[in-house]
């Protein structure tokens, strides 16, 4: 479990936990709003299949106290950089500070790993919510673009949400 002590606006503790035999169905059912499907798949199930089918990405369940509220994944690139991807906060749980707490928790954990690796992520330039969130936590565009998405790197210690 990754627990940096961050809470959402309702005071629930946000933790990141492995996907296991008990929670995988709830993680698979995590769904964005319909208007967000330009940026992410209709269900987190797609990300679970991606992480199962390869060795690059690892899925994590996002918990608010003991409730599954989202999915996020991380991976290590050939150059040693660490990446955050596949973040979906369930449509019913958005706007409560969970996305902010999730990125702060995972970015801090990745940045503290051996060798203090660069931490990167990417987002579509029209995904304003994601862009604002990442920027406010210290991710800045590197100028690189991949698959129509802007790549951003953490350039400051992630702040507390
Ligand atoms: C992006 C996402 C993860 C944010 O999760 P969330 O739990 O709703 O976000 P939070 O409540 O923690 O808000 C964090 C910040 O996101 C931004 N944000 C969230 N919703 C927003 C909206 N509707 N419009 C603009 N900005 C928004 C704000 O900057 C907000 O800052 P604040 O804390 O000062 O209000 C969520 O909207 C989501 O799952 N979207 C669909 C999937 C997606 O786009 N994933 C990212 C792919 S790169």
mmCIF file of C-alpha atoms and ligand atoms in Angstrom:
data_model
loop_
_atom_site.group_PDB
_atom_site.id
_atom_site.type_symbol
_atom_site.label_atom_id
_atom_site.label_comp_id
_atom_site.label_asym_id
_atom_site.label_seq_id
_atom_site.Cartn_x
_atom_site.Cartn_y
_atom_site.Cartn_z
ATOM 1 C CA UNK A 1 0.000 0.000 0.000
ATOM 2 C CA UNK A 2 1.200 3.521 -0.798
ATOM 3 C CA UNK A 3 -0.073 5.938 1.829
ATOM 4 C CA UNK A 4 1.344 9.468 1.903
ATOM 5 C CA UNK A 5 -1.362 10.681 4.269
ATOM 6 C CA UNK A 6 -3.249 12.704 1.679
ATOM 7 C CA UNK A 7 -6.981 13.109 2.137
ATOM 8 C CA UNK A 8 -9.839 14.093 -0.133
ATOM 9 C CA UNK A 9 -12.111 17.034 0.652
ATOM 10 C CA UNK A 10 -14.405 14.752 2.680
ATOM 11 C CA UNK A 11 -11.491 13.780 4.906
ATOM 12 C CA UNK A 12 -11.134 10.262 3.513
ATOM 13 C CA UNK A 13 -7.572 8.912 3.378
ATOM 14 C CA UNK A 14 -6.419 8.287 -0.191
ATOM 15 C CA UNK A 15 -4.240 5.197 -0.603
ATOM 16 C CA UNK A 16 -2.959 3.254 -3.604
ATOM 17 C CA UNK A 17 -3.128 -0.530 -3.335
ATOM 18 C CA UNK A 18 -2.329 -3.513 -5.544
ATOM 19 C CA UNK A 19 -5.126 -4.939 -7.641
ATOM 20 C CA UNK A 20 -5.925 -8.330 -6.128
ATOM 21 C CA UNK A 21 -8.470 -11.148 -6.041
ATOM 22 C CA UNK A 22 -10.776 -9.121 -3.805
ATOM 23 C CA UNK A 23 -10.855 -5.717 -5.519
ATOM 24 C CA UNK A 24 -10.295 -6.317 -9.228
ATOM 25 C CA UNK A 25 -13.985 -6.259 -10.143
ATOM 26 C CA UNK A 26 -14.465 -2.874 -8.482
ATOM 27 C CA UNK A 27 -11.353 -1.492 -10.182
ATOM 28 C CA UNK A 28 -12.479 -2.857 -13.571
ATOM 29 C CA UNK A 29 -15.828 -1.052 -13.195
ATOM 30 C CA UNK A 30 -14.259 2.389 -12.581
ATOM 31 C CA UNK A 31 -15.675 4.649 -15.326
ATOM 32 C CA UNK A 32 -15.078 8.256 -16.406
ATOM 33 C CA UNK A 33 -17.839 10.681 -17.398
ATOM 34 C CA UNK A 34 -19.103 10.131 -20.956
ATOM 35 C CA UNK A 35 -17.591 13.453 -22.088
ATOM 36 C CA UNK A 36 -14.153 12.318 -20.859
ATOM 37 C CA UNK A 37 -14.029 9.303 -23.159
ATOM 38 C CA UNK A 38 -11.980 11.293 -25.674
ATOM 39 C CA UNK A 39 -9.063 10.955 -23.250
ATOM 40 C CA UNK A 40 -9.523 7.593 -21.574
ATOM 41 C CA UNK A 41 -11.333 4.295 -22.213
ATOM 42 C CA UNK A 42 -14.917 3.750 -21.063
ATOM 43 C CA UNK A 43 -13.814 1.473 -18.231
ATOM 44 C CA UNK A 44 -10.612 0.952 -16.244
ATOM 45 C CA UNK A 45 -10.936 -2.699 -17.290
ATOM 46 C CA UNK A 46 -9.005 -1.778 -20.437
ATOM 47 C CA UNK A 47 -6.043 -0.653 -18.331
ATOM 48 C CA UNK A 48 -6.189 -3.834 -16.269
ATOM 49 C CA UNK A 49 -5.903 -5.877 -19.464
ATOM 50 C CA UNK A 50 -2.988 -3.709 -20.600
ATOM 51 C CA UNK A 51 -1.094 -4.235 -17.369
ATOM 52 C CA UNK A 52 -1.823 -7.983 -17.399
ATOM 53 C CA UNK A 53 -0.666 -8.409 -20.980
ATOM 54 C CA UNK A 54 2.742 -6.735 -20.618
ATOM 55 C CA UNK A 55 5.546 -6.103 -18.178
ATOM 56 C CA UNK A 56 5.758 -2.319 -18.475
ATOM 57 C CA UNK A 57 2.759 -0.997 -16.554
ATOM 58 C CA UNK A 58 1.494 -1.831 -13.076
ATOM 59 C CA UNK A 59 -2.068 -1.070 -12.065
ATOM 60 C CA UNK A 60 -3.008 0.317 -8.673
ATOM 61 C CA UNK A 61 -6.437 0.663 -7.103
ATOM 62 C CA UNK A 62 -7.219 4.119 -5.702
ATOM 63 C CA UNK A 63 -8.986 3.901 -2.351
ATOM 64 C CA UNK A 64 -10.833 6.571 -0.357
ATOM 65 C CA UNK A 65 -10.811 4.970 3.084
ATOM 66 C CA UNK A 66 -12.015 1.449 2.198
ATOM 67 C CA UNK A 67 -13.874 2.306 -1.039
ATOM 68 C CA UNK A 68 -12.374 1.786 -4.514
ATOM 69 C CA UNK A 69 -12.729 5.130 -6.312
ATOM 70 C CA UNK A 70 -10.235 4.970 -9.170
ATOM 71 C CA UNK A 71 -7.407 3.410 -11.134
ATOM 72 C CA UNK A 72 -3.883 4.601 -11.820
ATOM 73 C CA UNK A 73 -0.799 2.841 -13.175
ATOM 74 C CA UNK A 74 2.925 3.377 -13.276
ATOM 75 C CA UNK A 75 5.821 2.060 -15.319
ATOM 76 C CA UNK A 76 9.541 2.400 -15.977
ATOM 77 C CA UNK A 77 10.817 3.371 -19.431
ATOM 78 C CA UNK A 78 14.041 2.068 -21.003
ATOM 79 C CA UNK A 79 15.803 5.303 -20.029
ATOM 80 C CA UNK A 80 14.927 4.805 -16.358
ATOM 81 C CA UNK A 81 12.274 7.514 -16.267
ATOM 82 C CA UNK A 82 9.194 6.600 -14.252
ATOM 83 C CA UNK A 83 5.753 7.227 -15.734
ATOM 84 C CA UNK A 84 2.266 7.747 -14.389
ATOM 85 C CA UNK A 85 -0.638 6.737 -16.639
ATOM 86 C CA UNK A 86 -4.115 5.329 -16.830
ATOM 87 C CA UNK A 87 -5.642 7.584 -14.217
ATOM 88 C CA UNK A 88 -9.421 7.500 -13.964
ATOM 89 C CA UNK A 89 -11.362 8.697 -10.954
ATOM 90 C CA UNK A 90 -14.858 7.244 -11.118
ATOM 91 C CA UNK A 91 -17.407 9.774 -12.429
ATOM 92 C CA UNK A 92 -19.365 9.557 -9.165
ATOM 93 C CA UNK A 93 -16.277 10.516 -7.142
ATOM 94 C CA UNK A 94 -14.782 13.360 -9.183
ATOM 95 C CA UNK A 95 -14.353 16.908 -7.895
ATOM 96 C CA UNK A 96 -13.583 15.880 -4.316
ATOM 97 C CA UNK A 97 -9.802 16.136 -4.383
ATOM 98 C CA UNK A 98 -9.147 12.460 -5.080
ATOM 99 C CA UNK A 99 -7.301 13.008 -8.375
ATOM 100 C CA UNK A 100 -5.045 15.575 -6.721
ATOM 101 C CA UNK A 101 -4.278 13.272 -3.791
ATOM 102 C CA UNK A 102 -3.667 10.334 -6.143
ATOM 103 C CA UNK A 103 -1.103 12.138 -8.302
ATOM 104 C CA UNK A 104 0.614 13.688 -5.279
ATOM 105 C CA UNK A 105 0.882 10.266 -3.612
ATOM 106 C CA UNK A 106 2.155 8.360 -6.642
ATOM 107 C CA UNK A 107 4.481 11.107 -7.928
ATOM 108 C CA UNK A 108 6.087 11.458 -4.495
ATOM 109 C CA UNK A 109 6.556 7.707 -4.173
ATOM 110 C CA UNK A 110 8.062 7.353 -7.652
ATOM 111 C CA UNK A 111 10.362 10.378 -7.253
ATOM 112 C CA UNK A 112 11.771 8.860 -4.041
ATOM 113 C CA UNK A 113 12.661 5.508 -5.605
ATOM 114 C CA UNK A 114 16.303 4.437 -6.016
ATOM 115 C CA UNK A 115 18.253 6.900 -8.134
ATOM 116 C CA UNK A 116 15.575 9.598 -7.754
ATOM 117 C CA UNK A 117 14.301 9.013 -11.319
ATOM 118 C CA UNK A 118 12.565 11.633 -13.457
ATOM 119 C CA UNK A 119 8.785 11.286 -13.175
ATOM 120 C CA UNK A 120 6.760 11.898 -16.325
ATOM 121 C CA UNK A 121 3.235 11.640 -17.639
ATOM 122 C CA UNK A 122 1.316 12.726 -20.720
ATOM 123 C CA UNK A 123 -2.051 14.282 -21.425
ATOM 124 C CA UNK A 124 -4.062 15.530 -24.368
ATOM 125 C CA UNK A 125 -3.732 19.324 -24.713
ATOM 126 C CA UNK A 126 -7.536 19.673 -24.684
ATOM 127 C CA UNK A 127 -7.876 17.769 -21.413
ATOM 128 C CA UNK A 128 -8.047 20.964 -19.345
ATOM 129 C CA UNK A 129 -8.811 19.289 -16.018
ATOM 130 C CA UNK A 130 -5.784 17.011 -16.284
ATOM 131 C CA UNK A 131 -3.529 19.832 -17.515
ATOM 132 C CA UNK A 132 -4.492 22.108 -14.618
ATOM 133 C CA UNK A 133 -4.105 19.332 -12.071
ATOM 134 C CA UNK A 134 -0.666 18.225 -13.246
ATOM 135 C CA UNK A 135 0.643 21.769 -13.560
ATOM 136 C CA UNK A 136 -0.465 22.658 -10.045
ATOM 137 C CA UNK A 137 1.440 19.636 -8.697
ATOM 138 C CA UNK A 138 4.698 20.615 -10.407
ATOM 139 C CA UNK A 139 4.558 18.837 -13.787
ATOM 140 C CA UNK A 140 5.738 20.997 -16.670
ATOM 141 C CA UNK A 141 5.637 20.202 -20.418
ATOM 142 C CA UNK A 142 9.013 19.071 -21.770
ATOM 143 C CA UNK A 143 8.120 20.141 -25.317
ATOM 144 C CA UNK A 144 7.934 16.521 -26.459
ATOM 145 C CA UNK A 145 4.714 15.158 -27.949
ATOM 146 C CA UNK A 146 3.795 11.482 -28.242
ATOM 147 C CA UNK A 147 0.587 10.127 -29.793
ATOM 148 C CA UNK A 148 -0.944 13.644 -29.755
ATOM 149 C CA UNK A 149 -0.241 13.973 -26.015
ATOM 150 C CA UNK A 150 2.036 16.509 -24.316
ATOM 151 C CA UNK A 151 4.746 14.961 -22.154
ATOM 152 C CA UNK A 152 5.305 16.669 -18.810
ATOM 153 C CA UNK A 153 7.944 16.081 -16.153
ATOM 154 C CA UNK A 154 7.883 16.694 -12.431
ATOM 155 C CA UNK A 155 10.212 19.606 -11.793
ATOM 156 C CA UNK A 156 9.449 20.260 -8.135
ATOM 157 C CA UNK A 157 8.681 18.082 -5.135
ATOM 158 C CA UNK A 158 4.978 17.255 -5.278
ATOM 159 C CA UNK A 159 3.134 19.589 -2.932
ATOM 160 C CA UNK A 160 0.599 18.423 -0.438
ATOM 161 C CA UNK A 161 -2.872 18.663 -1.951
HETATM 162 C C1 LIG B 1 -8.598 14.388 -14.308
HETATM 163 C C2 LIG B 1 -9.226 13.651 -13.107
HETATM 164 C C3 LIG B 1 -8.369 12.449 -12.779
HETATM 165 C C4 LIG B 1 -9.252 14.607 -11.918
HETATM 166 O O1 LIG B 1 -9.758 13.894 -10.808
HETATM 167 P P1 LIG B 1 -10.662 14.594 -9.671
HETATM 168 O O2 LIG B 1 -10.692 13.703 -8.501
HETATM 169 O O3 LIG B 1 -11.966 14.999 -10.254
HETATM 170 O O4 LIG B 1 -9.785 15.902 -9.406
HETATM 171 P P2 LIG B 1 -9.718 16.788 -8.096
HETATM 172 O O5 LIG B 1 -11.076 16.921 -7.482
HETATM 173 O O6 LIG B 1 -8.615 16.282 -7.249
HETATM 174 O O7 LIG B 1 -9.321 18.193 -8.725
HETATM 175 C C5 LIG B 1 -7.950 18.443 -8.958
HETATM 176 C C6 LIG B 1 -7.778 19.531 -9.979
HETATM 177 O O8 LIG B 1 -8.183 19.049 -11.257
HETATM 178 C C7 LIG B 1 -8.693 20.154 -12.011
HETATM 179 N N1 LIG B 1 -10.073 19.851 -12.344
HETATM 180 C C8 LIG B 1 -10.831 18.843 -11.865
HETATM 181 N N2 LIG B 1 -12.036 18.836 -12.467
HETATM 182 C C9 LIG B 1 -12.015 19.877 -13.342
HETATM 183 C C10 LIG B 1 -12.940 20.392 -14.288
HETATM 184 N N3 LIG B 1 -14.151 19.848 -14.455
HETATM 185 N N4 LIG B 1 -12.561 21.455 -15.041
HETATM 186 C C11 LIG B 1 -11.345 22.003 -14.888
HETATM 187 N N5 LIG B 1 -10.416 21.553 -14.004
HETATM 188 C C12 LIG B 1 -10.758 20.518 -13.260
HETATM 189 C C13 LIG B 1 -8.610 21.378 -11.153
HETATM 190 O O9 LIG B 1 -7.358 21.995 -11.425
HETATM 191 C C14 LIG B 1 -8.584 20.794 -9.755
HETATM 192 O O10 LIG B 1 -7.933 21.679 -8.914
HETATM 193 P P3 LIG B 1 -8.544 22.113 -7.494
HETATM 194 O O11 LIG B 1 -8.158 21.012 -6.560
HETATM 195 O O12 LIG B 1 -7.834 23.388 -7.188
HETATM 196 O O13 LIG B 1 -10.021 22.243 -7.652
HETATM 197 C C15 LIG B 1 -10.682 13.217 -13.397
HETATM 198 O O14 LIG B 1 -11.403 14.333 -13.892
HETATM 199 C C16 LIG B 1 -10.790 12.075 -14.367
HETATM 200 O O15 LIG B 1 -10.784 10.899 -14.000
HETATM 201 N N6 LIG B 1 -10.920 12.419 -15.676
HETATM 202 C C17 LIG B 1 -11.082 11.407 -16.730
HETATM 203 C C18 LIG B 1 -9.803 10.651 -16.986
HETATM 204 C C19 LIG B 1 -8.634 11.557 -17.333
HETATM 205 O O16 LIG B 1 -8.755 12.551 -18.031
HETATM 206 N N7 LIG B 1 -7.463 11.130 -16.825
HETATM 207 C C20 LIG B 1 -6.227 11.832 -17.062
HETATM 208 C C21 LIG B 1 -5.653 11.413 -18.361
HETATM 209 S S1 LIG B 1 -4.093 12.250 -18.671
#
